[in-house]
């Protein structure tokens, strides 16, 4: 379990004597060795390796390191002339490259002692006289040319005049001039806005994208932070509305003492998904069946029982979605109708006690078969209701509620049915076009939050699926997964490169506190928080590894608060302290421009890609623990991390 700052916090600031020496003689190419996560207590090595005297020799030396460490050196080099490097220019930088990954020999080396960092449009270096209209790119000397976007994972260090980012490697820019650092940050945010929305980062452009109600999203520095300050009241022992100090014992990472219990899955049954139960059992959904595991206060463990898929259609494939129902005695399994696409024509109902698929339900509306992209329970905790017969469905342009009873409200007799029973469309709306729904989640009272391909997040009340009560604008990245707190006050959206945390609380005209699920929030809407990996961790997680399934810890009772957030990135399970993320005085947010991002997290590293990371139900949090166990599943193993607060 490693922290987020163990390898990136090496101060790249140069002493005057070192700078003078480096300009006079190229005899030291490495700037220092940041400690790896596993040895963060050891001092970073400052020993330098001999540096070749010429630029060509430096490049050859770096390429040899590339072969040794499997780190690309010159991603997407500019085919045109590099910007002229002038030490007096505002955009003059020293370029560093991180090599060695997370190994003990990891370190930052100087890749270019003097380069120019500029933003240019793609196509600017072509011979065509027409003005370039492509996306903005970051160009640093002749070594880096990368599109400006969230995938850069750019992070600033104002005190060091430093910027870290990912471009087929982990790089750091050290600006020679303070004004140059500020100018770079302002231009970066403008280019990012234009690349994301296709309009210039002017007042008119921001108003077009965000509108009047979401002005705080366009200019977070001008927004109302009181919502975030008030958010700590439920946890803070201090007086009402008093901001918390930057560091308190309650805000220290809660993952200091972990006890891991690991066990392999049954041979030949790789885990595809995890269905956590709040009652006695949880379920590992694999290629050929479901392994039943027992819930304990220290995690989940096998019972030696498994349910093989039997009965029903012969073309039944491994389900991509498993939904527990009816006091967790039944499970709905949804398999894609076409490989590579998430849509399904129906669901298989599995009786867990008998181990048989007892029915194949069809999705149908007005006599016509339809598809669904996703399904979920009517509300958080509904899976524990023994009488539950309805669930929610989502497709690209549909949001609805399905009922497993017939039109008279009677549970259909599946044993005597001669054909696949049809689910009853009892509530919902089919939108004409353009919604491009991707994912959804429900609150404790049955309100619904829906995420879209364009990044928008819509809030619907339980009583109406036709018109969203609130629609949050997108930030340029598709929403791939959503979760919401039991009380509906907080939403966690997942994108490929970051998580977005949104507060839905507002005060109505009568002075009453409400959420955006029950009414229009108006203009007093706080800017969201972003949760990100630092550039080094993002790179080490893998080029094709993306954030998946960001979730809150699990509570199903009014008055209880979720304590942590967890998401999966490749081989990483990443955990944030929810209270720390919400704290406006948190050190991560100091001196940040634009939307504030939190980089304080803990990482659990596994040997293979992680399938799912979820906290068990709050009832399994024991007296000396601040949280229920965290379950981390890989295709061949499942681990439970029991957390102790003894430290």
XYZ file of C-alpha atoms in Angstrom:
647
model
C 0.000 0.000 0.000
C 1.711 3.147 -1.135
C 1.037 6.841 -0.902
C 0.600 9.255 -3.738
C 3.573 11.450 -3.017
C 6.308 8.912 -2.441
C 7.996 9.226 -5.832
C 7.026 12.610 -7.250
C 7.822 15.098 -4.510
C 11.517 15.495 -5.221
C 12.111 19.234 -5.365
C 13.471 20.061 -8.805
C 14.474 23.580 -7.796
C 18.111 24.276 -8.621
C 20.639 26.098 -6.524
C 22.470 28.993 -8.135
C 25.765 27.176 -7.900
C 24.380 24.046 -9.561
C 22.833 26.045 -12.377
C 26.032 27.915 -13.014
C 28.031 24.719 -12.943
C 25.628 22.913 -15.285
C 25.810 25.721 -17.825
C 29.585 25.669 -17.710
C 29.982 21.912 -17.819
C 27.653 19.067 -18.759
C 29.019 16.633 -16.211
C 25.909 15.546 -14.350
C 22.711 14.414 -16.002
C 20.744 13.053 -13.082
C 19.152 15.414 -10.669
C 18.318 13.054 -7.848
C 16.563 9.827 -6.984
C 13.083 10.012 -5.468
C 12.401 7.105 -3.116
C 10.044 4.388 -4.354
C 6.780 3.710 -2.574
C 8.217 0.673 -0.825
C 11.160 2.587 0.581
C 9.859 6.084 1.084
C 11.643 6.360 4.408
C 15.060 6.042 2.786
C 16.817 9.200 1.702
C 16.738 9.973 -2.019
C 20.070 9.378 -3.683
C 21.728 12.476 -5.078
C 24.528 10.659 -6.858
C 24.907 11.665 -10.473
C 25.815 9.638 -13.484
C 28.298 10.942 -16.019
C 26.604 12.871 -18.788
C 27.875 12.846 -22.385
C 29.194 16.177 -23.541
C 27.112 16.594 -26.684
C 23.360 16.720 -27.287
C 23.603 13.767 -29.672
C 25.408 11.765 -27.028
C 22.721 12.703 -24.486
C 20.042 11.419 -26.843
C 21.937 8.177 -27.378
C 22.343 7.822 -23.623
C 18.621 8.401 -23.044
C 17.704 5.877 -25.711
C 19.861 3.312 -23.977
C 17.939 4.044 -20.778
C 14.733 3.598 -22.752
C 15.797 0.077 -23.643
C 16.769 -0.660 -20.074
C 13.709 0.732 -18.341
C 11.153 0.408 -21.131
C 10.466 4.168 -20.899
C 9.824 6.077 -24.151
C 12.121 9.066 -24.493
C 10.817 11.249 -27.313
C 7.052 10.820 -27.719
C 5.482 12.323 -30.831
C 8.463 14.509 -31.709
C 7.633 17.602 -33.684
C 8.397 17.132 -37.384
C 8.936 20.871 -37.722
C 11.421 23.232 -36.180
C 11.462 23.341 -32.386
C 10.687 26.666 -30.704
C 13.843 28.670 -30.186
C 15.175 28.342 -26.651
C 16.145 31.676 -25.138
C 17.126 31.772 -21.447
C 15.522 35.191 -21.092
C 12.194 34.124 -22.624
C 9.182 33.539 -20.385
C 8.732 30.044 -21.826
C 12.300 28.933 -21.107
C 12.355 25.656 -19.175
C 14.599 22.851 -18.059
C 13.120 19.488 -19.075
C 13.359 16.443 -16.810
C 12.477 12.825 -17.512
C 11.578 10.230 -14.888
C 13.205 6.851 -15.428
C 13.122 3.576 -13.553
C 9.396 3.474 -12.821
C 8.792 2.388 -9.226
C 12.098 0.560 -8.826
C 14.632 1.551 -6.150
C 16.802 3.057 -8.901
C 14.040 5.403 -10.076
C 15.144 8.987 -10.558
C 14.678 12.218 -12.462
C 17.304 13.049 -15.075
C 17.834 16.219 -17.053
C 16.647 15.579 -20.603
C 17.157 19.108 -21.933
C 18.913 21.869 -19.989
C 17.297 24.649 -22.017
C 14.118 24.300 -24.041
C 11.075 26.362 -24.949
C 7.581 25.257 -23.888
C 4.877 26.454 -26.265
C 1.298 25.767 -27.302
C 0.710 25.406 -31.035
C -2.132 24.152 -33.150
C -1.764 20.831 -34.903
C -0.737 21.608 -38.473
C 1.067 24.854 -37.645
C 4.321 23.438 -38.988
C 2.870 22.424 -42.356
C 3.659 24.371 -45.522
C 0.016 25.160 -46.198
C -0.638 28.913 -45.991
C -4.113 28.329 -44.537
C -4.394 29.004 -40.786
C -4.178 25.867 -38.665
C -7.484 24.752 -37.179
C -6.450 21.575 -35.416
C -6.372 21.001 -31.661
C -3.872 22.723 -29.420
C -0.680 20.794 -28.680
C 2.036 21.212 -26.079
C 5.481 21.407 -27.679
C 8.672 21.296 -25.620
C 11.850 21.626 -27.633
C 12.209 18.862 -30.179
C 11.296 16.054 -27.797
C 7.636 16.521 -26.916
C 4.580 17.221 -28.986
C 1.340 16.111 -27.304
C -2.302 17.071 -27.628
C -3.571 19.187 -24.743
C -6.187 17.156 -22.877
C -6.938 15.306 -19.639
C -4.686 12.471 -20.782
C -1.651 14.707 -20.100
C -2.492 14.364 -16.378
C -0.810 17.741 -15.910
C -0.052 18.738 -12.329
C 1.445 22.032 -11.170
C 3.812 22.807 -8.284
C 3.679 26.617 -7.954
C 6.286 26.828 -5.188
C 8.791 25.089 -7.473
C 7.671 26.740 -10.751
C 7.267 23.157 -11.910
C 4.801 21.262 -14.098
C 4.651 17.444 -14.329
C 2.793 15.624 -17.096
C 2.539 12.365 -19.039
C 3.395 12.037 -22.733
C 4.559 8.462 -23.369
C 6.707 9.005 -20.303
C 6.693 11.180 -17.193
C 8.189 14.631 -17.683
C 8.743 17.726 -15.559
C 9.200 21.308 -16.694
C 11.134 23.657 -14.413
C 10.473 27.256 -15.481
C 13.361 29.669 -15.288
C 11.040 32.596 -14.578
C 8.052 32.899 -12.230
C 6.070 34.904 -14.788
C 6.703 32.168 -17.318
C 5.144 29.574 -15.030
C 1.993 31.671 -14.553
C 1.758 32.424 -18.264
C 2.075 28.723 -19.102
C -0.692 27.724 -16.667
C -3.085 30.350 -18.041
C -2.435 29.287 -21.637
C -2.780 25.614 -20.738
C -6.250 26.130 -19.218
C -7.341 28.132 -22.271
C -6.091 25.469 -24.688
C -7.670 22.692 -22.618
C -11.023 24.496 -22.653
C -10.929 25.030 -26.417
C -9.871 21.445 -27.152
C -12.632 20.128 -24.874
C -15.545 22.274 -26.071
C -14.565 23.588 -29.502
C -15.001 27.246 -28.516
C -12.494 29.835 -27.346
C -11.958 30.302 -23.614
C -13.613 33.724 -23.547
C -16.433 34.944 -21.325
C -18.806 34.315 -24.227
C -17.412 30.829 -24.781
C -17.704 29.898 -21.115
C -21.245 31.240 -20.952
C -22.151 29.171 -24.014
C -20.816 25.972 -22.442
C -21.848 26.362 -18.806
C -24.662 28.909 -18.808
C -25.487 31.350 -16.041
C -26.300 28.775 -13.367
C -22.929 27.047 -13.662
C -20.699 30.111 -13.703
C -18.682 28.591 -10.839
C -17.765 25.667 -13.089
C -16.400 28.083 -15.680
C -14.464 30.212 -13.179
C -14.052 28.197 -9.955
C -11.963 30.929 -8.357
C -15.058 33.170 -8.381
C -17.388 30.468 -7.076
C -19.052 30.032 -3.695
C -16.974 27.684 -1.533
C -19.407 27.665 1.389
C -20.992 24.396 0.237
C -17.629 22.652 0.602
C -16.939 24.339 3.920
C -20.366 23.309 5.222
C -19.761 19.778 3.978
C -17.366 19.072 6.827
C -19.938 19.908 9.519
C -21.247 16.350 9.715
C -17.782 15.050 10.571
C -16.045 17.907 12.312
C -16.083 17.971 16.128
C -15.715 21.751 16.011
C -18.401 24.447 16.051
C -20.949 24.637 13.280
C -19.656 26.278 10.093
C -16.088 26.493 11.384
C -13.593 25.474 8.689
C -11.401 22.553 9.607
C -7.650 23.038 9.935
C -5.449 21.668 7.145
C -4.412 18.670 9.255
C -6.331 16.978 12.043
C -6.103 13.419 13.361
C -9.453 12.660 11.738
C -8.070 13.640 8.349
C -4.946 11.546 8.363
C -5.062 8.613 5.933
C -7.169 5.863 7.447
C -5.347 3.026 5.742
C -2.282 2.794 7.975
C -2.841 -0.698 9.389
C -4.065 -3.160 6.775
C -4.603 -6.868 7.220
C -4.955 -8.688 3.929
C -6.772 -11.997 3.459
C -6.279 -13.477 0.012
C -7.573 -16.632 -1.593
C -7.596 -17.972 -5.150
C -10.795 -18.536 -7.076
C -11.888 -21.925 -8.301
C -9.746 -23.342 -11.080
C -11.017 -22.488 -14.543
C -13.361 -19.763 -13.328
C -11.791 -16.364 -13.894
C -13.663 -13.558 -12.130
C -15.553 -11.231 -14.476
C -17.491 -9.185 -11.933
C -18.207 -8.900 -8.223
C -21.683 -8.841 -6.644
C -21.299 -7.802 -3.011
C -24.064 -8.772 -0.654
C -25.115 -6.801 2.395
C -26.445 -9.917 4.138
C -24.638 -13.243 4.554
C -23.020 -13.874 1.176
C -21.268 -12.219 -1.743
C -20.762 -13.610 -5.232
C -17.879 -13.864 -7.691
C -19.263 -14.047 -11.223
C -16.947 -16.029 -13.482
C -16.758 -17.554 -16.926
C -18.725 -20.689 -16.114
C -20.623 -19.905 -12.962
C -20.823 -18.065 -9.686
C -18.680 -18.756 -6.638
C -20.436 -18.106 -3.331
C -18.346 -16.494 -0.600
C -19.221 -15.696 2.988
C -19.248 -12.161 4.415
C -17.246 -11.631 7.602
C -16.138 -8.604 9.580
C -12.610 -9.055 8.250
C -13.641 -9.609 4.617
C -15.033 -12.332 2.373
C -13.992 -15.983 2.252
C -15.033 -18.971 0.180
C -17.735 -21.351 1.361
C -16.712 -24.098 -1.032
C -19.949 -23.570 -2.925
C -20.475 -22.593 -6.534
C -23.405 -22.197 -8.881
C -22.822 -23.400 -12.427
C -24.847 -21.751 -15.140
C -27.544 -24.244 -16.124
C -30.927 -24.163 -17.775
C -32.171 -21.514 -20.125
C -30.700 -20.599 -23.476
C -27.826 -22.549 -24.957
C -26.195 -19.322 -26.143
C -25.922 -17.948 -22.624
C -22.614 -16.076 -22.316
C -20.653 -14.765 -19.361
C -22.754 -11.984 -17.851
C -21.333 -8.470 -17.754
C -23.796 -7.327 -15.093
C -25.052 -9.148 -11.996
C -27.820 -7.590 -9.907
C -28.889 -9.043 -6.549
C -32.614 -8.963 -5.706
C -35.230 -10.284 -3.270
C -33.150 -10.372 -0.089
C -30.199 -11.527 -2.190
C -31.802 -14.891 -2.995
C -32.102 -14.062 -6.694
C -29.746 -12.540 -9.209
C -30.420 -10.910 -12.571
C -27.682 -11.616 -15.101
C -27.371 -9.432 -18.179
C -25.249 -10.604 -21.106
C -24.553 -8.529 -24.233
C -26.508 -9.612 -27.298
C -23.525 -8.733 -29.498
C -19.854 -9.074 -28.642
C -18.180 -5.738 -28.070
C -21.427 -3.918 -27.292
C -23.037 -3.526 -23.860
C -26.677 -3.744 -24.968
C -28.819 -6.748 -24.037
C -32.244 -7.946 -25.182
C -33.174 -9.312 -21.763
C -31.964 -10.734 -18.461
C -31.597 -14.211 -16.991
C -33.036 -14.710 -13.521
C -30.925 -17.000 -11.362
C -32.297 -18.659 -8.250
C -29.203 -18.749 -6.074
C -30.527 -21.427 -3.715
C -31.219 -23.938 -6.512
C -28.414 -22.763 -8.775
C -30.672 -22.661 -11.828
C -31.602 -20.002 -14.323
C -35.351 -20.032 -13.774
C -36.343 -17.496 -16.394
C -35.194 -15.523 -19.411
C -36.928 -12.158 -19.294
C -37.360 -10.063 -22.444
C -37.270 -6.279 -22.663
C -40.347 -5.201 -24.601
C -42.334 -1.996 -25.067
C -45.570 -1.639 -27.020
C -45.111 -5.121 -28.462
C -41.622 -4.447 -29.819
C -38.366 -5.889 -28.513
C -35.934 -3.287 -27.189
C -32.422 -3.289 -25.766
C -31.031 -2.121 -22.465
C -27.497 -0.905 -21.791
C -27.594 -1.237 -17.989
C -29.803 -2.222 -15.052
C -29.706 -1.310 -11.363
C -31.795 -1.623 -8.208
C -34.686 0.744 -7.526
C -32.752 2.250 -4.636
C -29.613 1.730 -2.576
C -30.316 -1.214 -0.305
C -33.287 -2.473 -2.352
C -31.477 -5.776 -2.904
C -32.174 -6.575 0.769
C -35.952 -6.262 0.298
C -37.499 -9.771 0.003
C -40.500 -8.419 -1.921
C -38.539 -6.458 -4.539
C -40.032 -7.069 -7.988
C -38.980 -3.944 -9.895
C -35.666 -2.600 -11.123
C -34.391 0.261 -13.272
C -33.243 0.054 -16.874
C -31.143 2.342 -19.063
C -30.430 2.527 -22.767
C -28.844 5.208 -24.945
C -32.095 7.187 -25.101
C -34.300 5.387 -22.561
C -34.744 5.519 -18.792
C -37.374 3.238 -17.291
C -38.582 0.961 -14.514
C -39.259 -2.731 -15.211
C -41.704 -4.893 -13.236
C -41.433 -8.689 -12.975
C -45.144 -8.963 -12.105
C -47.939 -9.056 -14.662
C -50.209 -6.084 -15.250
C -52.447 -7.161 -12.361
C -49.499 -6.986 -9.947
C -49.229 -10.774 -9.594
C -45.847 -12.461 -9.769
C -45.769 -14.348 -13.063
C -45.812 -18.151 -12.907
C -42.520 -18.947 -14.538
C -42.792 -22.706 -14.084
C -45.825 -22.974 -16.394
C -44.767 -20.312 -18.900
C -44.523 -21.608 -22.480
C -42.331 -18.753 -23.705
C -40.019 -16.141 -22.261
C -41.981 -13.849 -19.965
C -42.061 -10.166 -20.787
C -41.047 -7.505 -18.309
C -43.632 -4.777 -17.800
C -42.540 -1.216 -18.633
C -44.225 0.534 -15.702
C -42.569 3.948 -15.772
C -40.077 5.789 -17.914
C -39.424 7.862 -20.972
C -37.990 7.265 -24.420
C -36.128 10.380 -25.520
C -36.129 11.296 -29.187
C -32.365 11.532 -29.627
C -29.117 12.936 -28.360
C -29.057 11.905 -24.710
C -26.457 9.155 -25.217
C -26.941 7.753 -21.710
C -24.047 5.602 -20.491
C -24.576 4.750 -16.812
C -26.790 5.437 -13.813
C -27.263 4.933 -10.073
C -30.014 5.344 -7.480
C -30.157 6.991 -4.053
C -31.666 5.668 -0.847
C -35.076 7.147 -1.682
C -35.047 5.992 -5.316
C -33.947 9.197 -7.045
C -31.834 8.568 -10.141
C -28.603 10.066 -11.492
C -27.674 9.433 -15.137
C -24.348 10.034 -16.915
C -23.919 10.670 -20.638
C -21.367 10.351 -23.411
C -20.975 14.145 -23.525
C -20.124 14.255 -19.826
C -23.463 15.648 -18.665
C -24.934 14.347 -15.413
C -28.722 14.520 -14.997
C -30.729 14.175 -11.795
C -34.259 12.705 -11.840
C -36.718 12.460 -8.994
C -38.336 9.131 -8.179
C -41.683 10.339 -9.508
C -40.605 11.593 -12.942
C -38.192 10.226 -15.523
C -39.275 12.596 -18.289
C -37.608 15.817 -17.171
C -34.368 16.127 -15.222
C -34.615 18.319 -12.139
C -30.964 19.313 -12.551
C -28.493 18.817 -15.405
C -24.806 19.369 -14.665
C -22.702 20.296 -17.713
C -19.988 18.009 -18.998
C -16.284 18.696 -18.613
C -15.391 17.230 -21.996
C -14.997 13.558 -21.020
C -17.657 10.801 -21.181
C -19.074 9.580 -17.874
C -18.454 5.826 -17.733
C -19.763 5.064 -14.233
C -21.759 6.791 -11.507
C -22.327 6.379 -7.801
C -24.271 8.502 -5.332
C -24.404 8.700 -1.560
C -27.384 7.207 0.227
C -28.755 10.666 1.076
C -28.283 11.920 -2.493
C -26.080 14.839 -1.465
C -22.944 13.733 -3.305
C -22.341 12.253 -6.749
C -19.168 10.525 -7.935
C -18.694 10.337 -11.696
C -15.977 8.287 -13.382
C -14.168 9.270 -16.576
C -11.132 7.647 -18.162
C -8.670 10.087 -16.604
C -10.296 11.469 -13.440
C -13.206 11.198 -11.007
C -15.574 14.129 -10.543
C -17.211 14.788 -7.159
C -20.357 16.943 -7.242
C -22.366 18.354 -4.351
C -26.129 18.468 -5.008
C -27.087 20.531 -1.936
C -28.773 23.921 -2.314
C -30.933 26.252 -0.225
C -34.358 27.031 -1.695
C -36.138 30.379 -1.548
C -37.715 29.420 1.788
C -34.329 28.746 3.355
C -34.722 24.964 3.350
C -31.893 22.621 2.411
C -32.668 20.439 -0.596
C -30.831 18.418 -3.221
C -30.821 18.782 -6.979
C -32.961 15.633 -7.219
C -35.960 17.446 -5.752
C -35.753 20.862 -7.374
C -33.877 23.243 -9.614
C -30.667 24.283 -7.921
C -30.505 27.779 -9.405
C -27.265 29.724 -9.583
C -25.791 28.814 -6.176
C -23.999 25.734 -7.459
C -20.486 25.007 -6.232
C -17.739 23.949 -8.605
C -16.969 20.215 -8.446
C -13.777 18.605 -7.199
C -11.645 16.370 -9.397
C -9.831 13.292 -8.088
C -6.748 12.366 -10.070
C -3.630 10.259 -10.023
C -0.361 12.137 -10.027
C 1.408 11.906 -13.411
C 3.878 9.247 -12.296
C 1.242 6.900 -10.874
C -0.924 7.495 -13.934
C 1.932 6.427 -16.194
C 2.889 3.421 -14.083
C -0.729 2.246 -14.135
C -0.303 1.690 -17.899
C -1.057 3.556 -21.105
C -4.328 1.696 -21.724
C -5.492 1.573 -18.117
C -8.325 3.932 -17.263
C -10.307 4.831 -14.182
C -13.168 2.381 -13.692
C -16.149 2.248 -11.343
C -15.493 4.979 -8.813
C -17.628 4.232 -5.740
C -18.432 5.525 -2.286
C -18.175 3.218 0.686
C -21.523 1.509 1.269
C -24.174 2.674 3.727
C -27.935 2.082 3.554
C -29.156 3.991 6.574
C -30.168 7.612 7.050
C -27.794 9.591 9.222
C -24.731 7.506 8.380
C -21.988 8.986 6.241
C -19.805 7.408 3.584
C -16.136 7.670 4.603
C -14.089 6.679 1.577
C -14.027 6.650 -2.209
C -12.446 3.858 -4.234
C -11.723 3.331 -7.926
C -9.740 0.926 -10.087
C -6.959 1.827 -12.526
C -5.244 -1.172 -14.106
C -3.401 -2.982 -11.317
C -4.182 -0.199 -8.843
C -7.000 0.056 -6.360
C -7.035 3.739 -5.366
C -8.646 4.984 -2.139
C -9.439 8.569 -1.100
C -10.516 9.850 2.311
C -13.938 11.407 1.581
C -13.672 13.937 4.395
C -10.257 15.041 3.213
C -11.473 15.498 -0.363
C -14.335 17.716 0.811
C -12.208 19.896 3.082
C -11.682 23.322 1.464
C -8.548 23.864 3.569
C -6.908 20.671 2.319
C -3.316 21.306 1.259
C -3.884 19.856 -2.227
C -6.165 22.770 -3.069
C -3.818 25.566 -2.042
C -2.601 27.725 -4.946
C -4.498 25.685 -7.541
C -6.099 27.381 -10.523
C -9.243 26.184 -12.253
C -11.185 23.223 -10.891
C -9.485 21.961 -7.760
C -7.960 18.486 -7.893
C -7.128 16.129 -5.030
C -4.003 13.981 -5.346
C -3.930 12.567 -1.804
C -4.798 8.888 -1.985
C -3.584 5.427 -1.097
C -2.809 2.710 -3.614
C -3.170 -1.054 -3.350
C -1.084 -2.709 -6.058
C -1.941 -6.196 -7.329
C -0.048 -8.526 -9.654
C -2.716 -8.471 -12.359
C -5.395 -6.122 -13.607
C -8.120 -5.542 -11.048
C -11.686 -6.500 -11.932
C -13.421 -4.677 -9.084
C -12.688 -2.756 -5.873
C -15.550 -2.205 -3.433
C -16.087 -1.584 0.246
C -18.329 -4.061 2.030
C -21.544 -2.902 3.660
C -21.121 -0.591 6.636
C -22.540 -3.268 8.979
C -19.233 -5.145 8.609
C -17.161 -2.287 10.060
C -15.938 -3.561 13.431
C -15.505 -1.392 16.522
C -11.774 -0.660 16.103
C -12.062 0.075 12.377
C -13.001 3.326 10.647
C -14.378 1.440 7.654
C -15.780 -1.865 6.456
C -13.282 -4.150 4.685
C -12.244 -3.340 1.134
C -12.650 -6.206 -1.352
C -10.296 -6.247 -4.349
C -10.909 -8.876 -7.037
C -8.566 -9.851 -9.854
C -9.378 -12.574 -12.410
C -7.722 -15.290 -10.316
C -7.733 -13.966 -6.729
C -9.915 -12.064 -4.317
C -8.416 -10.097 -1.435
C -10.031 -8.480 1.580
C -8.316 -5.594 3.325
C -9.444 -5.130 6.898
C -8.604 -1.676 8.213
C -7.629 -0.984 11.801
C -7.460 2.445 13.442
C -5.122 1.348 16.231
C -2.471 3.732 14.939
